[in-house]
Short mmCIF file of N, CA and C in Angstrom, two decimals:
data_model
loop_
_atom_site.label_atom_id
_atom_site.label_comp_id
_atom_site.label_asym_id
_atom_site.label_seq_id
_atom_site.Cartn_x
_atom_site.Cartn_y
_atom_site.Cartn_z
N GLN L 1 -65.35 -5.43 -7.77
CA GLN L 1 -66.17 -6.93 -6.74
C GLN L 1 -65.15 -7.60 -6.21
N VAL L 2 -65.13 -8.12 -4.95
CA VAL L 2 -64.20 -9.09 -4.19
C VAL L 2 -65.29 -10.45 -4.80
N GLN L 3 -64.75 -11.43 -4.99
CA GLN L 3 -65.58 -12.46 -5.13
C GLN L 3 -64.35 -13.20 -3.83
N LEU L 4 -65.32 -14.18 -3.10
CA LEU L 4 -64.93 -14.74 -1.45
C LEU L 4 -65.27 -16.08 -1.92
N VAL L 5 -64.46 -17.18 -1.15
CA VAL L 5 -64.67 -18.71 -0.95
C VAL L 5 -64.58 -19.51 -0.48
N GLU L 6 -65.37 -19.53 1.08
CA GLU L 6 -64.83 -20.16 2.28
C GLU L 6 -64.79 -22.12 2.08
N SER L 7 -64.04 -22.49 3.19
CA SER L 7 -63.90 -23.71 2.76
C SER L 7 -63.23 -24.34 4.46
N GLY L 8 -63.89 -25.29 4.57
CA GLY L 8 -63.08 -26.22 6.00
C GLY L 8 -63.50 -26.40 6.77
N GLY L 9 -65.05 -25.96 7.03
CA GLY L 9 -66.76 -26.36 7.85
C GLY L 9 -66.81 -27.67 7.61
N GLY L 10 -67.13 -28.10 8.92
CA GLY L 10 -67.65 -29.92 8.78
C GLY L 10 -68.38 -29.67 10.18
N SER L 11 -68.10 -31.33 10.82
CA SER L 11 -68.77 -31.17 11.97
C SER L 11 -67.66 -32.06 13.23
N VAL L 12 -67.75 -31.38 13.93
CA VAL L 12 -66.82 -31.79 15.43
C VAL L 12 -67.26 -31.86 16.85
N GLN L 13 -66.71 -32.75 17.19
CA GLN L 13 -67.58 -32.65 18.89
C GLN L 13 -66.70 -31.67 19.54
N ALA L 14 -67.32 -31.41 20.34
CA ALA L 14 -67.03 -30.08 21.99
C ALA L 14 -65.31 -30.44 22.21
N GLY L 15 -64.79 -29.86 21.79
CA GLY L 15 -63.29 -29.52 22.17
C GLY L 15 -62.31 -29.48 21.13
N GLY L 16 -63.47 -29.78 20.15
CA GLY L 16 -62.67 -30.47 18.77
C GLY L 16 -61.91 -29.17 18.22
N SER L 17 -61.40 -29.30 17.15
CA SER L 17 -60.42 -28.01 16.40
C SER L 17 -61.03 -28.19 14.33
N LEU L 18 -61.23 -26.99 14.25
CA LEU L 18 -61.31 -26.86 12.23
C LEU L 18 -60.48 -26.12 12.11
N THR L 19 -60.62 -25.48 10.90
CA THR L 19 -59.84 -24.51 10.27
C THR L 19 -60.29 -24.52 8.86
N LEU L 20 -60.93 -22.81 9.29
CA LEU L 20 -61.19 -22.56 7.85
C LEU L 20 -60.77 -21.74 7.10
N SER L 21 -61.10 -21.80 5.83
CA SER L 21 -59.99 -20.50 4.51
C SER L 21 -61.03 -20.38 3.63
N CYS L 22 -60.52 -18.68 3.74
CA CYS L 22 -60.57 -17.74 2.75
C CYS L 22 -60.24 -17.25 1.76
N VAL L 23 -60.78 -17.58 0.47
CA VAL L 23 -59.26 -16.97 -0.90
C VAL L 23 -60.12 -15.80 -1.33
N ALA L 24 -59.43 -14.99 -1.69
CA ALA L 24 -60.33 -13.60 -1.91
C ALA L 24 -59.90 -13.23 -3.36
N SER L 25 -60.69 -12.91 -3.83
CA SER L 25 -60.38 -12.68 -5.66
C SER L 25 -59.24 -11.59 -5.38
N ILE L 26 -59.48 -10.19 -4.73
CA ILE L 26 -58.99 -9.32 -4.72
C ILE L 26 -58.61 -9.16 -3.26
N TYR L 27 -57.06 -8.58 -3.15
CA TYR L 27 -56.77 -8.89 -1.89
C TYR L 27 -55.43 -8.17 -2.06
N THR L 28 -55.46 -6.61 -0.97
CA THR L 28 -54.44 -5.42 -1.34
C THR L 28 -54.24 -5.72 0.20
N SER L 29 -53.01 -4.53 0.33
CA SER L 29 -52.45 -4.14 1.73
C SER L 29 -54.01 -3.21 2.74
N ARG L 30 -55.37 -2.87 1.32
CA ARG L 30 -56.36 -1.95 1.81
C ARG L 30 -57.25 -2.49 2.23
N SER L 31 -57.11 -4.47 1.78
CA SER L 31 -58.06 -5.33 2.38
C SER L 31 -58.60 -5.39 3.33
N CYS L 32 -59.47 -5.46 4.49
CA CYS L 32 -59.56 -5.38 5.96
C CYS L 32 -61.08 -7.26 5.21
N MET L 33 -59.98 -8.19 6.44
CA MET L 33 -60.85 -9.23 6.12
C MET L 33 -61.42 -9.96 7.15
N GLY L 34 -62.77 -10.41 7.29
CA GLY L 34 -63.39 -10.05 8.35
C GLY L 34 -64.56 -12.00 8.54
N TRP L 35 -64.53 -12.48 9.89
CA TRP L 35 -64.92 -13.89 10.20
C TRP L 35 -65.96 -13.63 10.44
N PHE L 36 -66.93 -14.12 10.23
CA PHE L 36 -68.76 -13.85 10.63
C PHE L 36 -69.12 -15.05 11.12
N ARG L 37 -70.28 -15.46 11.48
CA ARG L 37 -71.22 -16.49 12.16
C ARG L 37 -71.85 -16.05 12.39
N GLN L 38 -73.04 -17.06 12.54
CA GLN L 38 -74.60 -16.97 12.07
C GLN L 38 -75.35 -18.08 12.76
N ALA L 39 -76.02 -18.42 13.65
CA ALA L 39 -76.50 -19.46 14.47
C ALA L 39 -78.13 -19.46 13.56
N PRO L 40 -78.49 -20.45 14.01
CA PRO L 40 -80.14 -20.58 13.61
C PRO L 40 -81.09 -19.34 14.45
N GLY L 41 -81.75 -18.52 13.62
CA GLY L 41 -82.72 -17.68 14.88
C GLY L 41 -81.50 -16.38 15.40
N LYS L 42 -79.95 -16.16 14.62
CA LYS L 42 -79.91 -15.01 15.09
C LYS L 42 -79.25 -14.70 14.50
N GLU L 43 -78.77 -13.53 14.54
CA GLU L 43 -78.63 -12.48 14.11
C GLU L 43 -77.00 -12.64 13.67
N ARG L 44 -76.18 -12.09 12.53
CA ARG L 44 -74.62 -12.50 12.46
C ARG L 44 -73.99 -12.37 12.91
N GLU L 45 -72.95 -12.17 13.81
CA GLU L 45 -71.86 -11.48 14.69
C GLU L 45 -69.83 -11.52 14.04
N GLY L 46 -69.59 -10.39 14.66
CA GLY L 46 -68.25 -10.10 14.18
C GLY L 46 -67.35 -11.93 14.64
N VAL L 47 -66.34 -12.39 14.32
CA VAL L 47 -65.43 -13.26 15.31
C VAL L 47 -64.37 -12.47 14.95
N VAL L 48 -63.81 -12.20 14.08
CA VAL L 48 -62.13 -11.91 14.24
C VAL L 48 -62.37 -10.87 12.43
N ARG L 49 -61.29 -10.23 13.09
CA ARG L 49 -60.88 -9.01 11.47
C ARG L 49 -59.88 -8.98 11.20
N SER L 50 -58.53 -8.93 10.43
CA SER L 50 -57.73 -8.48 10.35
C SER L 50 -57.34 -8.03 9.05
N TRP L 51 -56.99 -6.61 8.84
CA TRP L 51 -56.11 -5.83 8.05
C TRP L 51 -54.99 -6.42 7.59
N ILE L 52 -55.41 -6.60 6.14
CA ILE L 52 -54.37 -6.94 5.50
C ILE L 52 -52.58 -5.35 5.56
N GLY L 53 -53.16 -4.85 5.63
CA GLY L 53 -52.31 -3.27 5.95
C GLY L 53 -51.38 -3.17 7.36
N GLY L 54 -51.85 -3.67 8.29
CA GLY L 54 -51.28 -4.21 9.24
C GLY L 54 -51.16 -5.39 9.88
N ASP L 55 -50.82 -5.46 11.10
CA ASP L 55 -50.49 -6.69 12.05
C ASP L 55 -51.63 -7.10 12.93
N SER L 56 -52.53 -6.06 13.30
CA SER L 56 -52.90 -6.44 14.66
C SER L 56 -54.40 -6.75 13.73
N SER L 57 -55.23 -7.38 14.62
CA SER L 57 -56.42 -8.52 14.28
C SER L 57 -56.95 -8.30 15.46
N VAL L 58 -58.69 -8.27 15.88
CA VAL L 58 -59.78 -8.12 16.93
C VAL L 58 -60.96 -9.34 16.96
N TYR L 59 -60.27 -9.50 18.13
CA TYR L 59 -61.02 -10.39 17.86
C TYR L 59 -62.73 -10.53 19.01
N ALA L 60 -63.51 -11.56 19.09
CA ALA L 60 -64.73 -10.87 19.65
C ALA L 60 -63.85 -11.90 20.96
N ASP L 61 -64.95 -10.80 22.14
CA ASP L 61 -64.48 -11.93 23.36
C ASP L 61 -64.62 -13.41 23.63
N SER L 62 -66.26 -13.74 22.90
CA SER L 62 -66.58 -15.04 23.30
C SER L 62 -65.46 -16.08 22.54
N VAL L 63 -64.24 -15.49 21.21
CA VAL L 63 -63.62 -16.76 20.82
C VAL L 63 -61.94 -16.61 21.00
N LYS L 64 -61.83 -15.16 22.15
CA LYS L 64 -60.09 -14.96 22.61
C LYS L 64 -60.40 -16.07 23.46
N GLY L 65 -58.25 -16.56 23.06
CA GLY L 65 -57.85 -17.47 23.16
C GLY L 65 -58.04 -18.93 22.14
N ARG L 66 -59.38 -18.92 21.62
CA ARG L 66 -59.95 -20.35 21.36
C ARG L 66 -59.39 -19.82 19.68
N PHE L 67 -59.85 -19.73 19.16
CA PHE L 67 -59.58 -19.22 17.86
C PHE L 67 -58.11 -17.87 17.03
N ALA L 68 -57.99 -17.81 16.26
CA ALA L 68 -56.40 -17.45 15.32
C ALA L 68 -56.74 -17.25 14.37
N VAL L 69 -56.43 -16.06 13.85
CA VAL L 69 -56.92 -15.61 12.24
C VAL L 69 -55.26 -15.91 11.83
N SER L 70 -55.01 -15.91 10.72
CA SER L 70 -53.85 -15.94 10.09
C SER L 70 -54.10 -15.55 8.56
N ARG L 71 -52.70 -15.53 7.50
CA ARG L 71 -52.87 -15.42 6.34
C ARG L 71 -51.83 -15.22 5.55
N ASP L 72 -51.71 -16.13 4.22
CA ASP L 72 -50.71 -16.49 3.22
C ASP L 72 -51.13 -15.01 2.50
N ASN L 73 -50.64 -14.08 2.24
CA ASN L 73 -50.46 -12.87 1.53
C ASN L 73 -50.57 -13.69 0.07
N ALA L 74 -49.51 -14.67 -0.53
CA ALA L 74 -49.01 -14.80 -1.56
C ALA L 74 -50.12 -15.89 -2.07
N LYS L 75 -51.19 -16.15 -1.34
CA LYS L 75 -52.37 -16.78 -1.49
C LYS L 75 -53.74 -16.26 -1.77
N ASN L 76 -53.67 -15.04 -1.44
CA ASN L 76 -54.28 -14.43 -0.95
C ASN L 76 -55.69 -15.25 -0.25
N THR L 77 -55.26 -15.52 0.47
CA THR L 77 -55.85 -16.25 1.79
C THR L 77 -55.99 -15.94 2.95
N VAL L 78 -57.05 -15.76 3.85
CA VAL L 78 -57.11 -15.74 5.52
C VAL L 78 -57.32 -16.75 5.91
N TYR L 79 -57.32 -17.78 7.23
CA TYR L 79 -57.43 -18.20 7.94
C TYR L 79 -58.01 -18.50 9.63
N LEU L 80 -58.84 -18.91 9.45
CA LEU L 80 -59.45 -19.23 10.96
C LEU L 80 -59.64 -20.41 11.94
N GLN L 81 -58.10 -20.81 12.62
CA GLN L 81 -57.98 -21.90 13.23
C GLN L 81 -59.17 -21.59 14.14
N MET L 82 -59.69 -22.59 14.45
CA MET L 82 -60.91 -22.77 15.71
C MET L 82 -60.50 -23.90 16.40
N ASN L 83 -60.19 -23.85 18.04
CA ASN L 83 -59.72 -24.60 18.91
C ASN L 83 -60.55 -25.06 19.83
N ASN L 84 -60.88 -26.02 20.71
CA ASN L 84 -61.14 -26.12 22.03
C ASN L 84 -63.29 -25.47 21.19
N LEU L 85 -63.36 -26.31 20.66
CA LEU L 85 -64.68 -25.88 20.11
C LEU L 85 -66.05 -25.76 20.60
N LYS L 86 -67.06 -25.17 21.11
CA LYS L 86 -68.06 -25.12 22.02
C LYS L 86 -69.13 -25.56 21.15
N PRO L 87 -70.40 -25.99 21.59
CA PRO L 87 -71.39 -26.34 20.71
C PRO L 87 -71.91 -25.16 20.88
N GLU L 88 -72.05 -24.08 21.35
CA GLU L 88 -72.59 -22.51 21.04
C GLU L 88 -71.63 -21.73 19.72
N ASP L 89 -70.79 -22.28 19.55
CA ASP L 89 -69.65 -21.76 18.08
C ASP L 89 -70.84 -22.63 17.12
N THR L 90 -71.24 -23.52 16.94
CA THR L 90 -72.05 -23.75 15.35
C THR L 90 -72.84 -22.77 14.71
N GLY L 91 -72.79 -22.74 13.70
CA GLY L 91 -73.32 -21.82 12.90
C GLY L 91 -72.97 -22.09 11.31
N MET L 92 -73.11 -20.80 10.52
CA MET L 92 -72.67 -20.79 9.05
C MET L 92 -71.87 -19.52 9.76
N TYR L 93 -69.95 -19.77 9.09
CA TYR L 93 -69.79 -18.87 9.32
C TYR L 93 -69.12 -18.20 7.65
N TYR L 94 -68.99 -16.92 8.05
CA TYR L 94 -68.70 -16.55 6.44
C TYR L 94 -67.75 -15.42 6.77
N CYS L 95 -67.32 -15.55 5.21
CA CYS L 95 -65.80 -14.13 5.10
C CYS L 95 -66.47 -13.11 4.62
N ALA L 96 -65.41 -12.16 5.34
CA ALA L 96 -65.63 -10.91 4.78
C ALA L 96 -64.62 -9.57 4.08
N SER L 97 -65.32 -8.86 3.44
CA SER L 97 -63.98 -8.07 2.77
C SER L 97 -64.69 -6.56 2.56
N ARG L 98 -63.74 -5.92 2.85
CA ARG L 98 -64.04 -4.42 2.67
C ARG L 98 -62.85 -3.53 2.03
N LEU L 99 -62.71 -2.82 1.40
CA LEU L 99 -61.76 -1.76 1.12
C LEU L 99 -61.13 -1.00 1.94
N THR L 100 -60.27 -0.37 3.26
CA THR L 100 -60.11 0.47 3.90
C THR L 100 -58.36 1.18 3.48
N ASP L 101 -58.05 2.48 3.98
CA ASP L 101 -56.57 2.96 4.03
C ASP L 101 -56.60 3.20 5.20
N PHE L 102 -57.00 2.87 6.36
CA PHE L 102 -56.97 2.89 7.04
C PHE L 102 -57.62 1.41 7.99
N GLY L 103 -56.37 1.10 9.20
CA GLY L 103 -56.66 0.04 10.33
C GLY L 103 -58.02 0.50 11.04
N ALA L 104 -58.10 1.44 11.65
CA ALA L 104 -58.74 1.88 12.73
C ALA L 104 -60.47 1.38 12.12
N ALA L 105 -60.24 1.64 11.00
CA ALA L 105 -61.74 1.19 9.90
C ALA L 105 -62.05 -0.28 9.75
N CYS L 106 -61.80 -0.75 10.45
CA CYS L 106 -61.43 -2.50 9.98
C CYS L 106 -61.84 -2.42 11.87
N GLY L 107 -63.76 -3.04 11.20
CA GLY L 107 -64.08 -3.64 12.45
C GLY L 107 -64.78 -4.27 12.09
N LEU L 108 -65.86 -4.87 13.23
CA LEU L 108 -66.45 -6.32 13.55
C LEU L 108 -67.84 -6.01 13.24
N GLY L 109 -68.02 -4.48 12.68
CA GLY L 109 -69.42 -4.44 12.86
C GLY L 109 -70.38 -5.30 10.72
N VAL L 110 -71.28 -5.80 11.33
CA VAL L 110 -71.44 -6.64 9.78
C VAL L 110 -71.74 -5.55 8.74
N ASP L 111 -72.13 -4.35 9.41
CA ASP L 111 -72.78 -3.31 8.10
C ASP L 111 -71.61 -3.26 7.50
N GLU L 112 -69.89 -3.14 7.76
CA GLU L 112 -68.80 -2.23 7.57
C GLU L 112 -68.31 -3.15 6.32
N TYR L 113 -68.86 -4.23 6.24
CA TYR L 113 -68.81 -5.17 5.14
C TYR L 113 -69.73 -5.25 3.59
N ASN L 114 -68.64 -5.25 2.59
CA ASN L 114 -69.97 -4.82 1.55
C ASN L 114 -69.64 -6.43 0.51
N PHE L 115 -68.68 -6.76 0.85
CA PHE L 115 -68.16 -8.37 0.50
C PHE L 115 -68.35 -9.30 0.75
N TRP L 116 -68.81 -10.33 0.95
CA TRP L 116 -69.57 -11.82 1.55
C TRP L 116 -69.07 -12.87 0.35
N GLY L 117 -68.45 -13.85 1.32
CA GLY L 117 -68.63 -15.28 0.84
C GLY L 117 -70.01 -15.93 0.95
N GLN L 118 -70.15 -16.83 0.36
CA GLN L 118 -71.24 -18.04 0.82
C GLN L 118 -71.33 -18.56 1.92
N GLY L 119 -70.09 -18.62 2.60
CA GLY L 119 -70.53 -19.42 4.07
C GLY L 119 -70.03 -20.84 4.59
N THR L 120 -69.78 -21.75 5.05
CA THR L 120 -69.23 -22.65 5.45
C THR L 120 -69.26 -23.29 7.01
N GLN L 121 -70.81 -24.14 7.27
CA GLN L 121 -71.39 -24.48 8.08
C GLN L 121 -70.13 -25.21 9.40
N VAL L 122 -69.97 -25.14 10.11
CA VAL L 122 -69.10 -25.64 11.10
C VAL L 122 -70.70 -25.80 12.73
N THR L 123 -70.75 -27.21 12.53
CA THR L 123 -71.10 -27.66 13.25
C THR L 123 -70.66 -28.76 14.80
N VAL L 124 -70.66 -28.10 16.28
CA VAL L 124 -70.20 -28.94 17.05
C VAL L 124 -71.36 -29.58 17.96
N SER L 125 -70.64 -30.53 18.24
CA SER L 125 -71.76 -31.21 18.87
C SER L 125 -71.40 -31.43 20.61
N SER L 126 -72.07 -31.80 21.70
CA SER L 126 -71.71 -31.83 22.66
C SER L 126 -71.79 -33.46 23.27
#
């Protein structure tokens, strides 16, 4: 069982920045870490995924160039730096994890992940 704890959400104006953090209880080279978000009345969607066993990350088109994922392996922590935030970025942001031996299997599908954090709220006002 992987425990995930997110933090860093808040309220900002459009154009502002926030950094989210996710601390994982189990964090290995097999860990696939994803950030997801869910706006009221909408389905949960993938934002970015990062496979700890490799260097590549995959971003949703809606956040490319604005969001950046990074990690501190010594702290079992993955960060999501969000810049130039827009009102449509508003939602509950979740960290998720799954274990895989293959980076190609580390995707952005909600159903791919079996461990989830409790979420942290991000609100962007215009």
